[in-house]
Tab-separated table of C-alpha atoms and ligand atoms in Angstrom:
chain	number	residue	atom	x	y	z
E	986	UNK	CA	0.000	0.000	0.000
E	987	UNK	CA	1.161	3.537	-0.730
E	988	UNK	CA	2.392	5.198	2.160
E	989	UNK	CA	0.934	7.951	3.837
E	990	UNK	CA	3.417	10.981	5.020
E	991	UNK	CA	1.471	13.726	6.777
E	992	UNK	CA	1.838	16.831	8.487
E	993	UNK	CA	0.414	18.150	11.460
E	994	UNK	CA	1.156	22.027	11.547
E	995	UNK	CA	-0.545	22.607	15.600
E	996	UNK	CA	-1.271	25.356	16.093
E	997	UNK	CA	1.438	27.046	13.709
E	998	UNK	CA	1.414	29.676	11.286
E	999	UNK	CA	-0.791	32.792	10.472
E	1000	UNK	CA	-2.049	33.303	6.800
E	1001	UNK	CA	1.330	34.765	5.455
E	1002	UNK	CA	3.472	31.911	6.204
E	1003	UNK	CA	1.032	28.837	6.173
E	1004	UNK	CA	0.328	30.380	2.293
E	1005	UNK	CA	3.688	30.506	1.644
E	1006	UNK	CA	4.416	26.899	2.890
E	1007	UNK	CA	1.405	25.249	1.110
E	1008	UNK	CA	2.381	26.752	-1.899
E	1009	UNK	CA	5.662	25.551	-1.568
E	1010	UNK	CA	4.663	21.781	-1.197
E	1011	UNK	CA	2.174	22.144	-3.856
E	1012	UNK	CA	4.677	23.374	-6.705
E	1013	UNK	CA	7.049	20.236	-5.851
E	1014	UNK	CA	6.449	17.541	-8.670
E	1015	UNK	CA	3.692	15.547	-7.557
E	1016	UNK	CA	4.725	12.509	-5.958
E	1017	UNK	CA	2.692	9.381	-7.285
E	1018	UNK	CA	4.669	6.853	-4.847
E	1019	UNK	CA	3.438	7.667	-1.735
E	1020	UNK	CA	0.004	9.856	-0.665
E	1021	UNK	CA	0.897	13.600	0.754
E	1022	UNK	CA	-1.099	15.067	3.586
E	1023	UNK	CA	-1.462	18.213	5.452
E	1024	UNK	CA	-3.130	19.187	8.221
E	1025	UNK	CA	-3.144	23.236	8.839
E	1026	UNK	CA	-4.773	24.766	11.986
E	1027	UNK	CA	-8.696	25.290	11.047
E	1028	UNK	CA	-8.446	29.180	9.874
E	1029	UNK	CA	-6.676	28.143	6.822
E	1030	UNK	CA	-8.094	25.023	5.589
E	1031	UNK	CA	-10.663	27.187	3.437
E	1032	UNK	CA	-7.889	29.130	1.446
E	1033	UNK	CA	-5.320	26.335	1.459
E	1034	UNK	CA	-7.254	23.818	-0.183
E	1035	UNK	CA	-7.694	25.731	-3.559
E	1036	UNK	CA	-3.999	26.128	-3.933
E	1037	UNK	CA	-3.799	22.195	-3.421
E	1038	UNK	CA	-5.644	22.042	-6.285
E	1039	UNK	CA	-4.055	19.457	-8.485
E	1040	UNK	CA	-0.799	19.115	-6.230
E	1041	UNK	CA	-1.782	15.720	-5.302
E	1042	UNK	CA	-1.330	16.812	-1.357
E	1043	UNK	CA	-4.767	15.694	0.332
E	1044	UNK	CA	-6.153	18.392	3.595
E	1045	UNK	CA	-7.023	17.350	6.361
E	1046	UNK	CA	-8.184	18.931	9.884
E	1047	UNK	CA	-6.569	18.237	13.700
E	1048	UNK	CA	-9.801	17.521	15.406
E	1049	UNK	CA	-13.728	17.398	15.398
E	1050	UNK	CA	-16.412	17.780	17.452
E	1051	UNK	CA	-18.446	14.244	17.878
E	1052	UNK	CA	-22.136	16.167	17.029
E	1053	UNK	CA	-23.072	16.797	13.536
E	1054	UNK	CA	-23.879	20.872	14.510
E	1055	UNK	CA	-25.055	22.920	17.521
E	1056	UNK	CA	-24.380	24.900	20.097
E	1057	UNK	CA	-20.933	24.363	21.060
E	1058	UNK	CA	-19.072	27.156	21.510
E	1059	UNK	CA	-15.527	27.440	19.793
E	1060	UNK	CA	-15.860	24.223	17.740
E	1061	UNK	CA	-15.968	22.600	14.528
E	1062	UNK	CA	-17.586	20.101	12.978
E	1063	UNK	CA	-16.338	16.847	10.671
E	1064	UNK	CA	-18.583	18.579	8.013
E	1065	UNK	CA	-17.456	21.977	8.340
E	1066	UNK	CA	-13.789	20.084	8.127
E	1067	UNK	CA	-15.590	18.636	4.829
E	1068	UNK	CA	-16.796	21.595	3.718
E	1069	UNK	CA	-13.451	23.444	3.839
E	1070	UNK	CA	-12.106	20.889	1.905
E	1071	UNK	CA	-10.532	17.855	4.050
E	1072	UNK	CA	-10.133	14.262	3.704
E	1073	UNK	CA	-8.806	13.848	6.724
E	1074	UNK	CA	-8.893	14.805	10.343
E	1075	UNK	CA	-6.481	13.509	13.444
E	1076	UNK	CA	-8.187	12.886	16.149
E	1077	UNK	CA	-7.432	11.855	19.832
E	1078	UNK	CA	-3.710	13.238	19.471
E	1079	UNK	CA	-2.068	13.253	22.335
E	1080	UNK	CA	-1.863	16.966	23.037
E	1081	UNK	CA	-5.541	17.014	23.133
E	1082	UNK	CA	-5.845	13.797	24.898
E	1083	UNK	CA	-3.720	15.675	27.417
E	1084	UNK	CA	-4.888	19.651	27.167
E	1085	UNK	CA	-8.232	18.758	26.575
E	1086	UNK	CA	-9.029	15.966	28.694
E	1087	UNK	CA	-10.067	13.847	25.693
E	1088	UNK	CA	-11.248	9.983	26.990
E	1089	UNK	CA	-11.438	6.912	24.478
E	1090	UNK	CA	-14.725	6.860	24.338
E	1091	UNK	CA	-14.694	10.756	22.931
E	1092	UNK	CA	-12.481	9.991	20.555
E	1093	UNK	CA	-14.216	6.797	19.490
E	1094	UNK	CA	-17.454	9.157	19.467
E	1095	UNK	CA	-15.052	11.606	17.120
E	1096	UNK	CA	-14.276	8.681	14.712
E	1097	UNK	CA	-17.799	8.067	14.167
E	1098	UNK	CA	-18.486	11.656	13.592
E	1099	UNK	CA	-15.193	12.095	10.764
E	1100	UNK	CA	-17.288	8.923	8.817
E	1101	UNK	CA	-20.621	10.884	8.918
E	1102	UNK	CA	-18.970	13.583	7.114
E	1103	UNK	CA	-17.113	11.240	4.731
E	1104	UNK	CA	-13.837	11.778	6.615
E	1105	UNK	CA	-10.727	9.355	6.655
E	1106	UNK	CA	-9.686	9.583	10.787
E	1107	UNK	CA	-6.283	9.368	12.018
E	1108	UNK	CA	-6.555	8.014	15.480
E	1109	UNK	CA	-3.593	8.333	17.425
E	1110	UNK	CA	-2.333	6.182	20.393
E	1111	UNK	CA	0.665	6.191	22.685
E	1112	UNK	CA	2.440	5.995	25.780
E	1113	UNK	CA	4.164	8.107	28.238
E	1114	UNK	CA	7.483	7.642	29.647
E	1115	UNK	CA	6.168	6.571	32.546
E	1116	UNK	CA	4.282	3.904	30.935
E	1117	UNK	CA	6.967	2.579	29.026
E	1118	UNK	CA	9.375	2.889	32.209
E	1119	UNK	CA	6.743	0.399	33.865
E	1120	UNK	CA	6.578	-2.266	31.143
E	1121	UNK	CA	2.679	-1.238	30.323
E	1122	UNK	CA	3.319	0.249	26.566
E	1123	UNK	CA	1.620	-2.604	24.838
E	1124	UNK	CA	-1.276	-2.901	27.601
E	1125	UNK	CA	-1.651	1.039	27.449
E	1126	UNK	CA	-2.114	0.597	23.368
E	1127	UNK	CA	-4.304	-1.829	23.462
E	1128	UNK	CA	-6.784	-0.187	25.618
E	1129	UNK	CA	-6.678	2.716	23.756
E	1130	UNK	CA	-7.312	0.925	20.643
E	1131	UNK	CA	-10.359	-1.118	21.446
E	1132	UNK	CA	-11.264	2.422	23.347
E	1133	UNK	CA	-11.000	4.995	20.474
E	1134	UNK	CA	-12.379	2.848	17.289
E	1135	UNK	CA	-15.319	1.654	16.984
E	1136	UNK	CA	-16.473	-2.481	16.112
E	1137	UNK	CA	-16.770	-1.983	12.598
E	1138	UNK	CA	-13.791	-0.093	12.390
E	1139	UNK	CA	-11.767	-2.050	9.666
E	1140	UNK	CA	-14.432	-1.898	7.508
E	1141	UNK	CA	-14.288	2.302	6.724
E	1142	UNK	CA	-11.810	4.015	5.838
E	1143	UNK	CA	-9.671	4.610	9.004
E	1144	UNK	CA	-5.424	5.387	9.857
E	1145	UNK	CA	-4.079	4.689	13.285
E	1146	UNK	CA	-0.788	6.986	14.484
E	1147	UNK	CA	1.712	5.004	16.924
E	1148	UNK	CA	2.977	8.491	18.755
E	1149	UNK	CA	4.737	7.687	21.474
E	1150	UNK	CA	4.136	10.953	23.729
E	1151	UNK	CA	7.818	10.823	24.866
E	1152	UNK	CA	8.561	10.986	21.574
E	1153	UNK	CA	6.274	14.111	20.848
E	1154	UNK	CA	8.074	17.238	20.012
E	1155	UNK	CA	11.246	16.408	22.033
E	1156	UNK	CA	13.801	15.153	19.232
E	1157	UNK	CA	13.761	11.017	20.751
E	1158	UNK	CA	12.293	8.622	19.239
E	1159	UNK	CA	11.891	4.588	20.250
E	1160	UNK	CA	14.598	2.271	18.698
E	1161	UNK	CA	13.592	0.178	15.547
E	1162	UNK	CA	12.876	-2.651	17.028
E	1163	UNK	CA	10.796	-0.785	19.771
E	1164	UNK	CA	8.648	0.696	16.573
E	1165	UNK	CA	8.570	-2.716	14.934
E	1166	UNK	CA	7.108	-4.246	18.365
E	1167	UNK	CA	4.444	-1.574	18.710
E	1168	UNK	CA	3.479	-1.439	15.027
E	1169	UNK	CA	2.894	-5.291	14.671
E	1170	UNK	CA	0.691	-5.058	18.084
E	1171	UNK	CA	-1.201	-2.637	16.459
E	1172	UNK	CA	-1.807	-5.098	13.422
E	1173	UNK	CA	-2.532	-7.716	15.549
E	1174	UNK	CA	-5.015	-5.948	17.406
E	1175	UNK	CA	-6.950	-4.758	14.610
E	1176	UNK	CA	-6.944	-8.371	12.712
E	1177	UNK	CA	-8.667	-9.563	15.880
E	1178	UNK	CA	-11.424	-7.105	15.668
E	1179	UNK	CA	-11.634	-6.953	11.328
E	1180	UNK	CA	-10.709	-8.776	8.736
E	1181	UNK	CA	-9.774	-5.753	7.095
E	1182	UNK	CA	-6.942	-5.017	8.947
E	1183	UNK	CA	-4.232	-5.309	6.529
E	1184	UNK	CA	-5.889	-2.172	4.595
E	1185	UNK	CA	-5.063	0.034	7.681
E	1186	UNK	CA	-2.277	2.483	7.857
E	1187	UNK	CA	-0.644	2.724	10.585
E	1188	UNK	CA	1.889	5.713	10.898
E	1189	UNK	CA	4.704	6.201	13.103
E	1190	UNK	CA	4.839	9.980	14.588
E	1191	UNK	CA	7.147	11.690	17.420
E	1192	UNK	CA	10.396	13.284	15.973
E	1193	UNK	CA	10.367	12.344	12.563
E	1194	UNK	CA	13.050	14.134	10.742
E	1195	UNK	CA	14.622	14.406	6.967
E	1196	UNK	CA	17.754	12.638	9.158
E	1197	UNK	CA	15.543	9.811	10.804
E	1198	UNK	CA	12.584	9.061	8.478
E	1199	UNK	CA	15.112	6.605	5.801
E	1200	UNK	CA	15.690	4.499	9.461
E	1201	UNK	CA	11.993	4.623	10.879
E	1202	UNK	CA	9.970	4.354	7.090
E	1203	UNK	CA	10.751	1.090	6.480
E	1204	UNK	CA	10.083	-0.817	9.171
E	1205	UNK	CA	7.450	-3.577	8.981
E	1206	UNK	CA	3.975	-2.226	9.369
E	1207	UNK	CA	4.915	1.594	9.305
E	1208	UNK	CA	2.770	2.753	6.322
E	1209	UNK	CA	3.934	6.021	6.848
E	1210	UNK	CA	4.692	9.203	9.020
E	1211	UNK	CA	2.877	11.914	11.198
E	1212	UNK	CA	5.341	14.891	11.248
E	1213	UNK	CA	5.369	17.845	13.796
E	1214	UNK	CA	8.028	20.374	13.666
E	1215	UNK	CA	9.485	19.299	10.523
E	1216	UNK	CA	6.453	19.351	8.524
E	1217	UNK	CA	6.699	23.106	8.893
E	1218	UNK	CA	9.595	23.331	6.258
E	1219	UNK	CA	8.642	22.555	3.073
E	1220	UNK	CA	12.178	21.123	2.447
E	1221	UNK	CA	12.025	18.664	5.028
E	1222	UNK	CA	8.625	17.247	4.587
E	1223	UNK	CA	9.630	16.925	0.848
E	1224	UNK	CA	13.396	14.813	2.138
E	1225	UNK	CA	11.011	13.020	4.537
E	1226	UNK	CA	8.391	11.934	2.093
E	1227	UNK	CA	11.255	10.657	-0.939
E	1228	UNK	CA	12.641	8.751	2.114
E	1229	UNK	CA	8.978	6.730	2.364
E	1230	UNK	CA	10.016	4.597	-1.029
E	1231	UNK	CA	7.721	3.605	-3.454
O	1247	LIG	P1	6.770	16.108	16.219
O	1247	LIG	O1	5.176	15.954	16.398
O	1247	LIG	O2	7.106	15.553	14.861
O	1247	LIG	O3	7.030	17.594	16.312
O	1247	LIG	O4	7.410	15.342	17.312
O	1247	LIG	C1	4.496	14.828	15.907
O	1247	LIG	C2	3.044	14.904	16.274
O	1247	LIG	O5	2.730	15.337	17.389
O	1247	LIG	O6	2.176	14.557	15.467
């Protein structure tokens, strides 16, 4: 399956720059090997997406509310996401699992929400340090998995992030073999609950770099990349996507 390199932006950039950088990625040759994906903070999906136009580089948003509309304050829903032009939205990362309080069962609620609108979801898991100090990375996984999807889940269209919160942000990432462990789990897990499973991506995210990405991109079951800071230079998202293979 092609892999999947995406880019989470945060909450980075104001129009100027975020402009700038999607037109940058978008006047690259388009890149048939492997699927390109960004995910800008929700002011500029709307003027982003025309200038993706053609570019091959699918938008996406970083979260959803789980009700269709209504009155909640400060929100956004899968179908405004839609609307603004995304294919995909992240959901359950583990900033807002962590800012925001955000339980399984939300972000299972979430998922459901992201396939209403005719969304693709990328549902991240992961464990803390602490976690992974005390031997519980797999159990910790797990829980979130059968937590955040729902039954049928194979059977949509769905991604699953490994991002190891540790990992988040803070230039360390897990050895290979630590990333092979967790991204086989992850398999297994999901052939228990679909037959489907094989049809899954599931992307490694937490420090991914144009220096790191030719170690980390081909190890079994990583169909691809989540990428923080460095998907914020055009340059390096491009290194780190050429790394994936085809
Ligand atoms: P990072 O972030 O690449 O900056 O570590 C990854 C993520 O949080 O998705």
């Amino acid at each position: 399956m092609r892999k999947l390199i995406a880019g989470n932006w945060k909450m980075n950039e104001l129009r100027a720059d975020g402009t700038a950088l999607a037109r940058a990625l978008a006047s690259q040759p388009p890149d048939h090997g492997r699927e390109l994906l960004i995910c800008p903070p929700a002011t500029l999906l709307a003027g982003i997406a025309p200038l993706l136009a053609g570019s091959g580089i699918a938008l996406g948003g970083q979260d959803c509310h789980p009700d269709p509309k209504g009155a909640h304050t400060g929100d956004i829903s899968a179908a405004m996401l839609k609307d603004a032009g995304c294919d995909y939205v992240i959901l359950g990362h583990s900033e807002r699992r962590q800012e925001h309080h955000e339980t399984d069962e939300l972000v299972r609620r979430k998922v459901e929400a992201a396939w209403a609108a005719g969304l693709t979801p990328i549902v991240c898991v992961g464990e803390t340090a602490a976690e992974r100090d005390a031997g519980r990375t797999l159990a910790v996984i797990g829980r979130q998995l059968s937590g955040s999807l729902p039954a049928n889940a194979g059977a949509r269209p769905l991604v699953v992030a490994y991002e190891p919160v540790w990992a988040i942000g803070t230039g360390r990432t897990p050895k290979p073999d630590e990333i092979a462990e967790v991204h086989a789990f992850i398999r297994a897990e999901l052939a228990k609950a679909t037959p489907d499973a094989a049809s899954v991506r599931i992307l490694y995210g937490g420090s991914v770099t144009a220096k790191n990405a030719p170690e980390i991109l081909p190890i079994a079951h990583v169909d691809g990349a989540l990428v923080g800071g460095a998907s914020l230079d055009a340059h390096s998202f491009r290194t780190i996507a050429l790394s994936a293979g085809d």
